[in-house]
Short mmCIF file of C-alpha atoms in Angstrom, two decimals:
data_model
loop_
_atom_site.label_atom_id
_atom_site.label_comp_id
_atom_site.label_asym_id
_atom_site.label_seq_id
_atom_site.Cartn_x
_atom_site.Cartn_y
_atom_site.Cartn_z
CA MET A 30 -32.03 -7.10 -4.03
CA SER A 31 -29.25 -9.66 -3.52
CA HIS A 32 -25.85 -8.50 -2.35
CA ASN A 33 -22.44 -9.98 -3.04
CA VAL A 34 -20.58 -10.07 0.29
CA ARG A 35 -16.78 -9.85 0.17
CA GLU A 36 -14.34 -10.03 3.07
CA SER A 37 -10.94 -8.55 3.79
CA ASN A 38 -9.06 -10.10 6.71
CA ILE A 39 -6.15 -8.41 8.49
CA LEU A 40 -3.97 -9.82 11.27
CA LEU A 41 -3.47 -7.47 14.22
CA CYS A 42 -0.75 -8.32 16.76
CA GLY A 43 0.86 -6.70 19.77
CA SER A 44 0.46 -6.40 23.52
CA SER A 45 -2.58 -4.94 25.24
CA ARG A 46 -2.77 -1.18 25.80
CA VAL A 47 -0.44 -0.25 22.94
CA GLY A 48 -3.15 1.51 20.91
CA LYS A 49 -4.19 -1.22 18.47
CA SER A 50 -7.89 -0.37 18.47
CA THR A 51 -7.10 3.35 18.28
CA LEU A 52 -4.85 2.72 15.27
CA ILE A 53 -7.40 0.71 13.29
CA ASN A 54 -10.11 3.28 14.09
CA ALA A 55 -7.80 5.97 12.69
CA ILE A 56 -7.12 3.85 9.59
CA CYS A 57 -10.74 2.94 8.82
CA GLN A 58 -12.59 5.98 10.20
CA GLN A 59 -15.41 3.61 11.09
CA ASN A 60 -17.18 2.39 14.21
CA LEU A 61 -15.76 -1.10 14.62
CA ILE A 62 -17.79 -3.90 16.19
CA LYS A 63 -15.85 -6.01 18.70
CA SER A 64 -16.53 -9.73 19.17
CA ASN A 65 -14.73 -12.87 20.36
CA GLN A 66 -14.21 -16.19 18.58
CA SER A 67 -12.35 -19.45 19.08
CA LEU A 68 -10.23 -20.84 16.28
CA ASN A 69 -11.43 -24.39 15.54
CA SER A 70 -11.06 -26.49 18.69
CA ASN A 71 -8.31 -24.31 20.11
CA THR A 72 -9.12 -23.05 23.59
CA LYS A 73 -7.41 -19.71 22.95
CA THR A 74 -9.83 -16.97 21.92
CA ILE A 75 -9.26 -14.27 19.35
CA GLU A 76 -10.82 -10.82 19.27
CA GLN A 77 -12.43 -9.48 16.10
CA TYR A 78 -12.96 -5.86 15.08
CA SER A 79 -15.18 -5.53 12.01
CA PHE A 80 -17.31 -3.18 9.91
CA GLU A 81 -19.15 -3.27 6.58
CA SER A 82 -19.29 -0.89 3.60
CA SER A 83 -21.50 -0.97 0.50
CA PHE A 84 -20.31 -0.59 -3.10
CA ASN A 85 -23.02 -0.75 -5.76
CA ASN A 86 -24.62 -4.16 -5.16
CA SER A 87 -21.71 -5.48 -3.11
CA ILE A 88 -21.05 -5.43 0.61
CA HIS A 89 -17.43 -5.32 1.71
CA LYS A 90 -16.65 -6.57 5.23
CA THR A 91 -13.34 -5.86 6.92
CA ILE A 92 -12.25 -8.00 9.87
CA PHE A 93 -9.20 -7.34 12.07
CA TRP A 94 -8.14 -10.51 13.93
CA ASP A 95 -6.34 -9.76 17.22
CA THR A 96 -4.90 -12.50 19.45
CA PRO A 97 -4.75 -11.32 23.09
CA GLY A 98 -1.78 -12.47 25.14
CA ILE A 99 0.21 -13.81 22.19
CA GLU A 100 3.36 -12.21 23.59
CA SER A 101 3.35 -14.71 26.48
CA TRP A 102 3.14 -17.81 24.25
CA ASN A 103 6.05 -20.10 23.46
CA GLU A 104 7.45 -20.55 19.97
CA ASP A 105 5.50 -23.72 19.14
CA ASP A 106 2.21 -22.17 20.26
CA ILE A 107 2.75 -19.12 18.05
CA HIS A 108 3.80 -21.15 15.00
CA ASN A 109 0.85 -23.55 15.28
CA TYR A 110 -1.69 -20.83 16.00
CA MET A 111 -0.48 -18.44 13.32
CA ASP A 112 -0.32 -21.26 10.80
CA SER A 113 -3.95 -22.26 11.50
CA LEU A 114 -5.18 -18.66 11.47
CA ILE A 115 -3.45 -17.74 8.21
CA GLU A 116 -4.78 -20.88 6.52
CA LYS A 117 -8.30 -20.02 7.68
CA ILE A 118 -8.56 -16.31 6.84
CA HIS A 119 -5.95 -15.67 4.08
CA PRO A 120 -5.08 -12.20 5.44
CA ILE A 121 -4.16 -9.16 3.35
CA CYS A 122 -1.35 -8.30 5.75
CA MET A 123 -0.17 -8.39 9.37
CA ILE A 124 0.02 -5.19 11.43
CA TYR A 125 2.13 -5.40 14.59
CA CYS A 126 1.91 -2.59 17.17
CA ALA A 127 4.29 -1.61 19.94
CA SER A 128 4.31 1.52 22.10
CA PRO A 129 7.38 3.39 23.45
CA GLY A 130 5.90 3.40 26.95
CA SER A 131 5.51 -0.39 27.19
CA PHE A 132 8.00 -1.88 24.76
CA ALA A 133 10.10 -4.87 25.74
CA LEU A 134 12.60 -6.76 23.62
CA VAL A 135 10.85 -10.12 23.27
CA ASN A 136 11.15 -13.13 20.97
CA HIS A 137 7.50 -13.49 20.03
CA LEU A 138 7.77 -10.82 17.32
CA VAL A 139 10.63 -12.72 15.68
CA TRP A 140 8.47 -15.85 15.56
CA ILE A 141 5.49 -13.94 14.15
CA VAL A 142 7.56 -12.26 11.41
CA ASN A 143 9.15 -15.59 10.48
CA GLU A 144 5.73 -17.26 10.22
CA CYS A 145 4.41 -14.43 8.03
CA HIS A 146 7.51 -14.69 5.86
CA LYS A 147 6.88 -18.40 5.30
CA LYS A 148 3.28 -17.70 4.28
CA LYS A 149 4.19 -14.62 2.17
CA ILE A 150 2.13 -12.28 4.37
CA PHE A 151 3.16 -8.60 4.23
CA CYS A 152 4.25 -7.22 7.64
CA ALA A 153 3.73 -3.65 8.86
CA LEU A 154 5.61 -3.03 12.12
CA VAL A 155 4.20 0.13 13.70
CA CYS A 156 5.37 2.13 16.68
CA THR A 157 2.08 3.53 18.04
CA ASN A 158 1.63 6.39 20.53
CA MET A 159 4.96 7.73 19.33
CA TRP A 160 4.92 10.69 21.76
CA SER A 161 4.05 8.62 24.85
CA GLY A 162 7.68 7.88 25.73
CA ARG A 163 11.29 8.50 24.78
CA ASN A 164 11.89 4.99 23.48
CA ARG A 165 10.27 5.39 20.07
CA GLN A 166 13.61 5.20 18.23
CA ILE A 167 14.50 2.09 20.24
CA VAL A 168 11.26 0.50 19.02
CA ILE A 169 12.06 1.39 15.40
CA ASP A 170 15.64 0.13 15.70
CA GLU A 171 14.46 -3.17 17.16
CA PHE A 172 11.89 -3.60 14.37
CA CYS A 173 14.63 -3.03 11.80
CA ARG A 174 17.01 -5.41 13.56
CA ILE A 175 14.42 -8.19 13.40
CA LEU A 176 13.65 -7.58 9.72
CA ASN A 177 17.36 -7.39 8.87
CA ASN A 178 17.79 -10.85 10.41
CA VAL A 179 14.75 -12.34 8.67
CA HIS A 180 15.48 -10.66 5.31
CA PRO A 181 19.30 -10.24 5.20
CA GLN A 182 19.23 -10.05 1.39
CA ILE A 183 17.02 -6.93 1.36
CA LYS A 184 18.46 -3.43 1.57
CA SER A 185 15.94 -1.14 3.25
CA THR A 186 14.88 2.23 1.81
CA LYS A 187 13.15 5.20 3.45
CA GLU A 188 10.37 7.39 2.06
CA ASP A 189 7.94 9.74 3.83
CA GLY A 190 9.13 8.53 7.24
CA ILE A 191 8.56 4.87 6.39
CA ILE A 192 11.33 2.27 6.16
CA TYR A 193 10.55 -0.25 3.40
CA TYR A 194 11.91 -3.76 3.00
CA ASP A 195 10.97 -4.15 -0.66
CA ASN A 196 7.39 -5.41 -0.88
CA VAL A 197 7.60 -7.73 2.13
CA ALA A 198 7.59 -5.41 5.16
CA LEU A 199 7.70 -1.83 6.44
CA VAL A 200 8.56 -0.03 9.67
CA THR A 201 7.08 3.28 10.80
CA MET A 202 5.79 5.29 13.76
CA VAL A 203 2.39 6.99 14.08
CA ASN A 204 0.35 9.20 16.35
CA SER A 205 -3.18 7.82 15.90
CA ILE A 206 -4.97 10.61 17.78
CA GLU A 207 -4.02 14.08 18.96
CA TYR A 208 -1.49 13.91 21.80
CA ILE A 209 -1.83 16.50 24.60
CA ASP A 210 0.41 16.89 27.65
CA GLU A 211 -0.89 19.88 29.59
CA ASP A 212 1.89 19.69 32.21
CA PHE A 213 4.56 20.34 29.57
CA ASN A 214 2.32 22.34 27.20
CA VAL A 215 2.82 19.77 24.42
CA ASN A 216 0.25 19.33 21.66
CA LYS A 217 0.95 16.94 18.77
CA PRO A 218 -1.60 16.36 15.97
CA GLN A 219 -2.44 12.98 14.46
CA SER A 220 0.40 11.98 12.14
CA GLY A 221 1.69 9.11 10.04
CA ILE A 222 -1.67 7.40 9.42
CA ASP A 223 -2.14 8.45 5.78
CA GLU A 224 1.44 7.52 4.95
CA LEU A 225 1.02 4.12 6.65
CA ILE A 226 -2.15 3.37 4.65
CA PHE A 227 -0.45 4.29 1.39
CA GLY A 228 2.71 2.40 2.29
CA ILE A 229 0.83 -0.83 2.96
CA GLY A 230 -1.30 -0.40 -0.17
CA LYS A 231 1.53 0.17 -2.61
CA CYS A 232 3.45 -2.88 -1.34
CA LEU A 233 0.57 -5.36 -1.67
CA GLN A 234 -0.25 -7.48 -4.68
CA ARG A 235 -2.74 -5.65 -6.86
CA ASP A 236 -5.78 -7.70 -5.79
CA PHE A 237 -4.90 -7.33 -2.11
CA MET A 238 -4.21 -3.62 -2.63
CA PHE A 239 -7.75 -3.03 -3.92
CA ALA A 240 -9.20 -4.92 -0.94
CA TRP A 241 -7.08 -2.73 1.37
CA LEU A 242 -8.35 0.43 -0.34
CA ARG A 243 -11.94 -0.69 0.18
CA THR A 244 -11.10 -0.96 3.88
CA VAL A 245 -10.11 2.74 4.00
CA SER A 246 -12.83 4.01 1.65
CA HIS A 247 -14.32 6.26 4.34
CA ASN A 248 -11.03 7.85 5.40
CA LYS A 249 -11.42 11.26 3.73
CA SER A 250 -8.09 12.51 5.06
CA PHE A 251 -6.24 9.71 3.29
CA TRP A 252 -7.93 10.25 -0.09
CA LYS A 253 -7.35 13.99 0.07
CA ASN A 254 -3.79 14.08 1.41
CA MET A 255 -2.43 11.20 -0.67
CA SER A 256 -4.23 11.98 -3.94
CA SER A 257 -1.10 12.89 -5.89
CA LYS A 258 0.68 9.70 -4.82
CA LEU A 259 -2.38 7.60 -5.67
CA ASN A 260 -2.56 9.30 -9.06
CA ILE A 261 1.04 8.26 -9.78
CA LEU A 262 0.49 4.76 -8.37
CA PHE A 263 -2.48 4.05 -10.64
CA GLN A 264 -1.10 6.06 -13.60
CA PHE A 265 -4.46 7.69 -14.23
CA PRO A 266 -4.76 10.89 -16.28
CA TYR A 267 -4.65 13.61 -13.66
CA GLU A 268 -7.89 15.29 -14.70
CA LYS A 269 -9.87 12.06 -14.40
CA PHE A 270 -8.31 11.16 -11.06
CA ASN A 271 -8.95 14.65 -9.69
CA ASN A 272 -12.67 14.21 -10.36
CA PHE A 273 -12.76 11.01 -8.34
CA TYR A 274 -10.47 11.25 -5.33
CA GLN A 275 -12.74 13.55 -3.29
CA HIS A 276 -15.37 10.80 -3.26
CA ALA A 277 -13.65 7.53 -2.47
CA GLU A 278 -16.75 5.45 -3.20
CA ASN A 279 -16.86 6.82 -6.76
CA PHE A 280 -13.15 6.22 -7.18
CA LEU A 281 -13.45 2.65 -5.94
CA ASP A 282 -16.45 2.04 -8.20
CA TYR A 283 -14.25 3.26 -11.06
CA LEU A 284 -11.55 0.78 -10.07
CA PHE A 285 -13.70 -2.24 -9.32
CA SER A 286 -16.70 -2.02 -11.66
CA PHE A 287 -17.36 -2.06 -15.38
CA ASP A 288 -18.55 1.31 -16.57
CA ASP A 289 -18.49 3.41 -19.74
CA ASP A 290 -15.56 5.31 -18.24
CA VAL A 291 -13.45 2.17 -17.81
CA ALA A 292 -13.56 0.86 -21.36
CA ASP A 293 -9.76 0.68 -21.38
CA TYR A 294 -9.76 -1.74 -18.47
CA GLN A 295 -11.11 -5.20 -17.78
CA CYS A 296 -11.78 -6.98 -14.49
CA THR A 297 -10.38 -10.46 -13.95
CA THR A 298 -10.39 -12.83 -11.00
CA TYR A 299 -7.11 -13.81 -9.38
CA THR A 300 -7.13 -17.58 -8.80
CA ASN A 301 -4.91 -19.80 -6.72
CA THR A 302 -2.07 -21.62 -8.44
CA LYS A 303 -3.03 -24.79 -6.56
CA ASP A 304 -5.42 -27.37 -8.05
CA THR A 305 -8.53 -25.91 -6.45
CA ASP A 306 -11.50 -23.79 -7.44
CA GLU A 307 -11.11 -21.69 -4.30
CA SER A 308 -9.87 -18.14 -4.76
CA ILE A 309 -6.58 -17.33 -3.05
CA PHE A 310 -8.51 -14.52 -1.32
CA LEU A 311 -12.20 -13.88 -0.82
CA ASP A 312 -11.93 -10.41 -2.29
CA ALA A 313 -9.41 -11.14 -5.03
CA GLU A 314 -9.77 -8.83 -7.97
CA MET A 315 -7.27 -6.97 -10.07
CA ILE A 316 -7.46 -4.64 -13.02
CA GLU A 317 -5.38 -5.23 -16.13
CA LYS A 318 -5.17 -3.51 -19.45
CA PRO A 319 -6.38 -5.66 -22.36
CA GLU A 320 -3.63 -6.86 -24.66
CA ASP A 321 -5.01 -4.86 -27.58
CA SER A 322 -5.16 -1.57 -25.65
CA HIS A 323 -3.77 1.47 -27.43
CA GLU A 324 -0.50 2.96 -26.23
CA SER A 325 1.07 6.09 -27.64
CA LYS A 326 4.84 6.42 -27.82
CA LEU A 327 7.48 9.05 -28.56
CA LYS A 328 10.85 8.13 -30.01
CA PHE A 329 14.02 10.14 -29.27
CA ILE A 330 17.58 9.79 -30.55
CA VAL A 331 20.25 11.26 -28.27
CA LYS A 332 24.00 11.49 -28.76
CA SER A 333 25.24 10.20 -25.40
CA ILE A 334 24.31 7.80 -22.61
CA GLU A 335 24.41 10.62 -20.03
CA LEU A 336 21.96 12.72 -22.01
CA GLY A 337 19.73 9.65 -22.40
CA VAL A 338 19.54 9.21 -18.62
CA GLN A 339 18.65 12.89 -18.14
CA LEU A 340 16.00 12.76 -20.85
CA SER A 341 14.37 9.65 -19.36
CA GLU A 342 14.10 11.40 -15.99
CA VAL A 343 12.55 14.52 -17.56
CA LEU A 344 10.07 12.46 -19.58
CA ALA A 345 8.94 10.71 -16.39
CA GLN A 346 8.33 14.12 -14.81
CA LEU A 347 6.29 15.10 -17.87
CA GLY A 348 3.99 12.10 -17.52
CA ALA A 349 5.66 9.22 -19.37
CA THR A 350 4.48 5.95 -17.87
CA GLY A 351 7.56 4.08 -19.00
CA SER A 352 10.63 4.44 -21.17
CA ASN A 353 13.03 2.06 -22.84
CA ALA A 354 16.58 2.95 -23.88
CA VAL A 355 18.60 0.88 -26.38
CA LYS A 356 21.86 1.50 -28.23
CA SER A 357 21.51 2.70 -31.79
CA GLU A 358 22.67 0.43 -34.60
CA THR A 359 24.62 3.28 -36.18
CA THR A 360 28.39 3.54 -36.05
CA ASN A 361 28.13 6.00 -33.16
CA GLU A 362 28.45 3.78 -30.07
CA GLN A 363 27.21 6.59 -27.81
CA GLU A 364 23.95 7.15 -29.70
CA ILE A 365 20.88 6.00 -27.77
CA ILE A 366 17.28 5.49 -28.87
CA ILE A 367 14.69 6.19 -26.18
CA THR A 368 11.07 5.11 -26.54
CA ALA A 369 8.65 6.71 -24.04
CA LYS A 370 5.07 5.55 -23.47
CA PHE A 371 2.20 7.91 -22.68
CA ASN A 372 -1.35 6.98 -21.65
CA ASP A 373 -2.55 10.54 -22.22
CA ASP A 374 -2.61 11.48 -25.93
CA GLU A 375 -2.91 15.20 -25.19
CA ARG A 376 0.18 15.12 -23.00
CA LEU A 377 2.07 13.15 -25.65
CA LYS A 378 1.23 15.76 -28.31
CA ALA A 379 2.23 18.60 -25.98
CA VAL A 380 5.63 17.01 -25.24
CA CYS A 381 6.19 16.30 -28.94
CA ASN A 382 5.32 19.88 -29.98
CA LEU A 383 7.54 21.34 -27.28
CA CYS A 384 10.52 19.23 -28.37
CA GLN A 385 10.01 20.22 -32.00
CA ILE A 386 9.90 23.92 -31.14
CA ILE A 387 13.03 23.73 -28.99
CA SER A 388 14.87 21.83 -31.74
CA TYR A 389 14.81 24.96 -33.85
CA ASP A 390 17.49 26.36 -31.49
CA GLN A 391 15.62 29.66 -31.27
CA VAL A 392 14.17 29.09 -27.80
CA ASN A 393 16.03 29.91 -24.62
CA CYS A 394 14.25 28.84 -21.41
CA THR A 395 15.30 29.68 -17.84
CA ILE A 396 13.61 29.48 -14.42
CA VAL A 397 12.66 32.88 -13.02
CA ASP A 398 11.04 34.02 -9.78
#
């Protein structure tokens, strides 16, 4: 039986002994194979960490590319090397690691982030071994300072302990394995890994996101702990998603393959905008809804803009996948028409019936213990 082999490539940067290999083991939950390779005729070697997973008749290979000693290079060396490497492997993203116990304020990270920015490569700046020293906040602050300088137009946001710079970069800290200090009776569990995986995934382009999810297909903790967020991200009916998330391979098959259960979706190939037949990425797939797909909608008329905002928020909580508010053409300037889309017909009917019952003004609802 022939197999279709696909690759996902990820840049891994940072000094030695900062926990890079421990981090990627925690992310992938796989035994990674280490090897060395030279890039073209360049005398500098690069370390590879790789593993393979099978999906139906396809084999998915993940390769982490780690350049030892890059922190000691000059600016020209880093620019030339990063440029050649990115052109060769078309990475999903770049993960940079620094540890509180060995962190120094150096220029090489600025050069790396600038090079990734030029090539539109997503950057994840990670403080590893967060309990190994007191400087973890210094590491985070320095990461943010660098990103603020590279992306001055972006206002950062924070969610689940992760600082996001739109869809171009993130900053976070993790504890890849259990931390134990017997002298001070300190015991800290693994933390931040699931949130990091999700954070990277949701910021990537859809084709890259699916390749990233294949990389973490064996991480049961991630699929279990982040199931509700994944459900919202993919806008799947909850019942269907709940049947899949416990078995990541089944869930990924649902995403990436044609099946009777995915009649509402079609697979397409993402191609480069340049005049070439080469895909922009070796594992470039995305899922789109066909143009003629059925969407159910509810229409509401409210008497004020403020009430329209509140209603839109409530509808989102009730499962609306999108809503559109426009001013009514009546003489009442405050009247707003809201159209809410639902992918789940049963949920749409339930929301509609509830609104009709409440409109009779004979229902009084309050929250009780």
